[in-house]
mmCIF file of C-alpha atoms in Angstrom:
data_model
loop_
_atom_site.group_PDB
_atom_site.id
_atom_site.type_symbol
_atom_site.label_atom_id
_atom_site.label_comp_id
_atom_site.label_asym_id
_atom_site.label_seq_id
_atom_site.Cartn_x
_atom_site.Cartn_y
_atom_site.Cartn_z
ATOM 1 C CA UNK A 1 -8.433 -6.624 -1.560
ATOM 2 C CA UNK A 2 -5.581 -8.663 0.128
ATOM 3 C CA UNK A 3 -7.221 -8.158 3.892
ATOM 4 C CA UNK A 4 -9.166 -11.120 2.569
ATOM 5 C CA UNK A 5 -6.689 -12.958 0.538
ATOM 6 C CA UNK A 6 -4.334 -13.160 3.176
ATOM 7 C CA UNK A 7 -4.438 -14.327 6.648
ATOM 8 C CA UNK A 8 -0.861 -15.021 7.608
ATOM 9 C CA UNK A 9 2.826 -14.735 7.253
ATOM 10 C CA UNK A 10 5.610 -16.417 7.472
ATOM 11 C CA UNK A 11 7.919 -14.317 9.182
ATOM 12 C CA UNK A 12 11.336 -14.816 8.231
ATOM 13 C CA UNK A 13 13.287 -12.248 9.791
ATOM 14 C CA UNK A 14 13.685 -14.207 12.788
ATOM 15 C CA UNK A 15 17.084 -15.692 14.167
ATOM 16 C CA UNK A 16 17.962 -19.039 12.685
ATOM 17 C CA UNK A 17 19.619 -20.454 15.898
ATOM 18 C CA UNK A 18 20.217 -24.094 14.217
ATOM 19 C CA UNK A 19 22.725 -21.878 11.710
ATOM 20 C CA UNK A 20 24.082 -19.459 14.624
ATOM 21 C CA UNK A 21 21.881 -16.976 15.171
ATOM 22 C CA UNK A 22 21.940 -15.955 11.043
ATOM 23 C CA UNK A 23 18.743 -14.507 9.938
ATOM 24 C CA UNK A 24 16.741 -16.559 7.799
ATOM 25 C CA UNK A 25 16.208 -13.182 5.210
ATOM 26 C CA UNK A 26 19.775 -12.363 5.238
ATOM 27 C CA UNK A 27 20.676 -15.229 2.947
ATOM 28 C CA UNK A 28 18.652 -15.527 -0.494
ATOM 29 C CA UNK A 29 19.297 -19.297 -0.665
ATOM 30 C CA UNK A 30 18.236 -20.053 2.709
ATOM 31 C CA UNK A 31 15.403 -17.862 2.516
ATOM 32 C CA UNK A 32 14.581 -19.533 -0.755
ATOM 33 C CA UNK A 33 14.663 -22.884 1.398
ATOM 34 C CA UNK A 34 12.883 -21.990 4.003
ATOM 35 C CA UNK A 35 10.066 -20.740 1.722
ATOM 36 C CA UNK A 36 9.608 -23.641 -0.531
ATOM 37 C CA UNK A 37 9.710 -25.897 2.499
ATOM 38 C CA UNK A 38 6.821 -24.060 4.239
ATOM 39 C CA UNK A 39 4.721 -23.258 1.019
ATOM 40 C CA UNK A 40 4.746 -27.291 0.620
ATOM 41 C CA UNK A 41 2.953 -27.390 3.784
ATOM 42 C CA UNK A 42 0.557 -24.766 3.250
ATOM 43 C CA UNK A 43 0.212 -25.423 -0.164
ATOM 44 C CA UNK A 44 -3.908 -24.818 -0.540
ATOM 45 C CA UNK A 45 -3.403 -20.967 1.135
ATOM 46 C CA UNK A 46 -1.664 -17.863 0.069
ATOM 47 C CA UNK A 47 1.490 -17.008 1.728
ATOM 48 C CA UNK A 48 2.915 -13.792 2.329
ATOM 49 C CA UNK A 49 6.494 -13.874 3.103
ATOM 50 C CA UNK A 50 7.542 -11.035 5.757
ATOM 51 C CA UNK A 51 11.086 -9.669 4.971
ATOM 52 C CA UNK A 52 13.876 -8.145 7.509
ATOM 53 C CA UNK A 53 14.883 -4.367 6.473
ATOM 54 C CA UNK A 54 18.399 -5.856 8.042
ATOM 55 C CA UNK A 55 20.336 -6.522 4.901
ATOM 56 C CA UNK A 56 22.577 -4.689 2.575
ATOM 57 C CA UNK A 57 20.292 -5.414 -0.296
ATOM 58 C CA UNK A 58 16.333 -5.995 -0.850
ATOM 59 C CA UNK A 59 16.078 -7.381 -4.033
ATOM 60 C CA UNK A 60 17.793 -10.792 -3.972
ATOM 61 C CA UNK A 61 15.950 -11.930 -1.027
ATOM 62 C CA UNK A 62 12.647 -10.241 -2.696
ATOM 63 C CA UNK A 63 13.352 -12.649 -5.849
ATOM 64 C CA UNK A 64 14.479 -15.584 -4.142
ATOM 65 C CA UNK A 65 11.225 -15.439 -2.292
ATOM 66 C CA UNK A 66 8.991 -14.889 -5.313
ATOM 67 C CA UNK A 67 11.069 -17.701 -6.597
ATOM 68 C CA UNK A 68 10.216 -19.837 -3.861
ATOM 69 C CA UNK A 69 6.520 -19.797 -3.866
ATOM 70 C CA UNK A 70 6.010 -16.705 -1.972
ATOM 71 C CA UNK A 71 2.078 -15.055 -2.924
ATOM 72 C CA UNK A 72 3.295 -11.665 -1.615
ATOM 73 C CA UNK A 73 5.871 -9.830 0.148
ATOM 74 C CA UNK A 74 5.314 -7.623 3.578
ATOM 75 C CA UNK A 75 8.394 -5.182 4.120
ATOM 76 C CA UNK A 76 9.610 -3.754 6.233
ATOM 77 C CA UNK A 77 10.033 -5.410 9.676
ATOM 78 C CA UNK A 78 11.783 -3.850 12.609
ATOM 79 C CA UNK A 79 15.049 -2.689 12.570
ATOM 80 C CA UNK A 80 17.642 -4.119 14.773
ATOM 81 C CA UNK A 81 18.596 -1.089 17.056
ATOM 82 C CA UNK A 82 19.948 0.214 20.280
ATOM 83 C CA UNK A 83 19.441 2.648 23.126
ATOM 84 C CA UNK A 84 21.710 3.288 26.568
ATOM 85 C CA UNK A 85 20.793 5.007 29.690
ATOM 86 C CA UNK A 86 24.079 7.134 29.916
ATOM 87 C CA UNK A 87 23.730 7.368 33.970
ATOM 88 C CA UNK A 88 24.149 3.233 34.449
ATOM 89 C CA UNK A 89 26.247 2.969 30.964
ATOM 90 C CA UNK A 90 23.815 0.273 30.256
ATOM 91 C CA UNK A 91 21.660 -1.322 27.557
ATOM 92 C CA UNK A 92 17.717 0.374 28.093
ATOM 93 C CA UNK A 93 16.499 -2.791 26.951
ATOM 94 C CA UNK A 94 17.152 -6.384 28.767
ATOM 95 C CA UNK A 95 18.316 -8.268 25.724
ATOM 96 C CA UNK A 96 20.679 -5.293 24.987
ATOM 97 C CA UNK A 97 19.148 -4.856 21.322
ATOM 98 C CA UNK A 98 15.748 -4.669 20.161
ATOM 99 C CA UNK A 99 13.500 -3.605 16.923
ATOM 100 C CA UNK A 100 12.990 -0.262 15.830
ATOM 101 C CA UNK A 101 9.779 0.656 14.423
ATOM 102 C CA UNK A 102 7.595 3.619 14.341
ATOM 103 C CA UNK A 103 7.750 6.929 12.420
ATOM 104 C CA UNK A 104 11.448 6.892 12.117
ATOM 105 C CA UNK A 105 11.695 4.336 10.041
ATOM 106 C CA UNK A 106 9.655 4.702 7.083
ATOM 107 C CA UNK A 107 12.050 6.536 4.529
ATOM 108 C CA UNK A 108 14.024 3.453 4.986
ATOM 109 C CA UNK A 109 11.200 1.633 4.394
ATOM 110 C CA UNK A 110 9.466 3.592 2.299
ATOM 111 C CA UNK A 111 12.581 2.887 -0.102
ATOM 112 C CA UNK A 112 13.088 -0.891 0.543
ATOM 113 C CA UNK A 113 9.444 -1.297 -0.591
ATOM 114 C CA UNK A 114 10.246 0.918 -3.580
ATOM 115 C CA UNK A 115 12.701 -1.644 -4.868
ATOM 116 C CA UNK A 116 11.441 -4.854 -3.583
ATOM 117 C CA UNK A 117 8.640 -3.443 -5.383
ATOM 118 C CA UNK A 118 10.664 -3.107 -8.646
ATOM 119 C CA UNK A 119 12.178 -6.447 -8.451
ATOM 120 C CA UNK A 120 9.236 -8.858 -8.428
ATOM 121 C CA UNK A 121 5.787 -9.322 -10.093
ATOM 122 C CA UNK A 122 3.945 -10.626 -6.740
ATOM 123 C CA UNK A 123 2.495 -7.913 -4.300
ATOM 124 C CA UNK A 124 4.629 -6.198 -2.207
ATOM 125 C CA UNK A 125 2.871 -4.842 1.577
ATOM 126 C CA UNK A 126 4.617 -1.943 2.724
ATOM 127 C CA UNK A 127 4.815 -1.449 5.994
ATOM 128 C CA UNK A 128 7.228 0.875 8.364
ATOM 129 C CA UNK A 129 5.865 3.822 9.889
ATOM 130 C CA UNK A 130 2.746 4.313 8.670
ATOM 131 C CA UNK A 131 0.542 6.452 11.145
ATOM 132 C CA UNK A 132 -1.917 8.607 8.476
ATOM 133 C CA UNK A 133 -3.559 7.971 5.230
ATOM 134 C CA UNK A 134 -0.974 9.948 3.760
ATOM 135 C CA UNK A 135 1.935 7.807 5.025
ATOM 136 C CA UNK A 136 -0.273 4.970 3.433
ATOM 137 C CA UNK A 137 -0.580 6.918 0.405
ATOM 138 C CA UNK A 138 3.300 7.117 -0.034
ATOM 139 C CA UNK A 139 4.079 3.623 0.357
ATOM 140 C CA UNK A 140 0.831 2.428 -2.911
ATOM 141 C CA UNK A 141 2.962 5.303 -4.605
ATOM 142 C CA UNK A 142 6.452 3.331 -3.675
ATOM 143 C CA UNK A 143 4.917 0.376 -5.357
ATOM 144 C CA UNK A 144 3.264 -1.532 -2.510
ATOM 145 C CA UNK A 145 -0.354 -3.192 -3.285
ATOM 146 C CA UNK A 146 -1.341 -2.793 0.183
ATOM 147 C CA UNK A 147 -0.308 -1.333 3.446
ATOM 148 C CA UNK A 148 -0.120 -2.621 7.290
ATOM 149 C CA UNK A 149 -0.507 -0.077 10.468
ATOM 150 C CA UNK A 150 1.495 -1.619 13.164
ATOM 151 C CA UNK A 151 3.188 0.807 16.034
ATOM 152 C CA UNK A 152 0.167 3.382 15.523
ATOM 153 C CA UNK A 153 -1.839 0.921 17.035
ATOM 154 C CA UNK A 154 0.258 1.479 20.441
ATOM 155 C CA UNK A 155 -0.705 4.761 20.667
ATOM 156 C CA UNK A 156 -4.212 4.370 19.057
ATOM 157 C CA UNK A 157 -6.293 1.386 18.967
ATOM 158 C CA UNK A 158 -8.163 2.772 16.144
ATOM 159 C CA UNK A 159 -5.413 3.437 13.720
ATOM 160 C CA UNK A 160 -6.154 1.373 10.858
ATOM 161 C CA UNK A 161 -9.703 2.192 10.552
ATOM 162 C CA UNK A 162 -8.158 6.479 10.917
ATOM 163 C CA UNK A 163 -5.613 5.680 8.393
ATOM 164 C CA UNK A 164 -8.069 4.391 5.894
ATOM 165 C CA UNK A 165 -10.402 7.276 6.036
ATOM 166 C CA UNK A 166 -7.204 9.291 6.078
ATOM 167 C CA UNK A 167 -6.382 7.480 2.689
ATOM 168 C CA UNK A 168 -9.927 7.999 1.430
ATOM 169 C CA UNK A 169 -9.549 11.752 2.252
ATOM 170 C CA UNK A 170 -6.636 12.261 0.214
ATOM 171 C CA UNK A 171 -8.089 10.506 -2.692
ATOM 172 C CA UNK A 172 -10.866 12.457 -2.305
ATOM 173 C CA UNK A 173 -9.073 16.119 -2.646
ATOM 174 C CA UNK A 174 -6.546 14.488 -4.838
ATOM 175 C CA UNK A 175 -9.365 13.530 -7.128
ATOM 176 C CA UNK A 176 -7.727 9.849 -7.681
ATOM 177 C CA UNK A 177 -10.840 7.477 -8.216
ATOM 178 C CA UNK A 178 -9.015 4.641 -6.188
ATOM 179 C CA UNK A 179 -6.145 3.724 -4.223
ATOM 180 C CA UNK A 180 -5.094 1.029 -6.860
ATOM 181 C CA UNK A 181 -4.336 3.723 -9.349
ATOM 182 C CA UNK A 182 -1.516 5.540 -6.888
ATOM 183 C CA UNK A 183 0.288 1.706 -6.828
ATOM 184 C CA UNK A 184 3.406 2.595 -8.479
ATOM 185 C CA UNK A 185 3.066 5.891 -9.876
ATOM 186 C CA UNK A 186 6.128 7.088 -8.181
ATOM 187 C CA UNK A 187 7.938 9.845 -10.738
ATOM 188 C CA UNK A 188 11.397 8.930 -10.565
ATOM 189 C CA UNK A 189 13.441 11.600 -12.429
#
């Protein structure tokens, strides 16, 4: 239901270089800025409000963009990570870091959604490593509304429309009537 809702995001795990390279989602109160500011300006659409998996804690910066205005939540973004080629001792990448995404990062993500999920009443869209309708099917069950495909699509152009007949599959042979009802229905001992 949200592929129609929502069109964009504001993506606010970018550097803030006016405030020295700090990360806009690192810092509830300027994330909280940031959001109200841009939510006047688009005040007549939904915003979702994409969050960094960089931070020691989720759920303030989850809040303080619910707080803010924020429609939604998407979660999680790359993490910030690092590979050398041991032959030259050097950085693989130019800019010495880059983002992590892909299959090994959805447990971590799989768990930020989980409690950003917890934390706020707007929609959380999980997103981290999802490559088949059952990876989809774990992060509804985390507590996300909807899901994203994003690094499948490197490898296969037609991952979203797999991973939803994937999803449909499972529901299928799990005999769940939709994917609504596995939204939070994570059994947490």
């Amino acid at each position: 239901p949200y592929t129609t809702l929502f069109r964009s995001e504001l993506n606010v795990s970018c550097p803030n270089t006016d405030r020295g390279g700090m990360y806009f989602s690192s810092d509830p109160s300027l994330l909280g800025e940031v959001v109200s500011a841009v939510k006047k300006a688009v005040s007549r659409r939904p915003m979702i409000v994409k969050l960094s998996p960089n931070v020691a804690r989720i759920e303030p910066l989850a809040r303080a963009a619910e707080d803010a205005g924020a429609d939604a939540i998407s979660l999680v973004n790359t993490f910030v990570a690092m590979a050398i080629d041991p032959r030259t001792r050097r950085p693989r990448l130019g800019a010495g870091f880059g983002g992590l995404s892909g299959p090994a990062i959805k447990p971590i993500a799989l768990r930020m959604v989980y409690e950003a999920a917890q934390s706020v009443k707007i929609p959380v869209i999980g997103l981290g490593g999802i490559a088949t309708g059952e990876d989809a099917a774990e992060f509804l069950i985390a507590g996300a509304s909807a899901v994203q495909v994003g690094t499948a699509n490197f490898w296969d152009p037609r991952a979203p429309e797999r991973v939803a007949q994937e999803l449909n599959g499972f529901l299928e042979r799990e005999k769940i009537a939709r994917a609504a009802d596995l939204v939070g229905s994570l059994c947490v001992p």
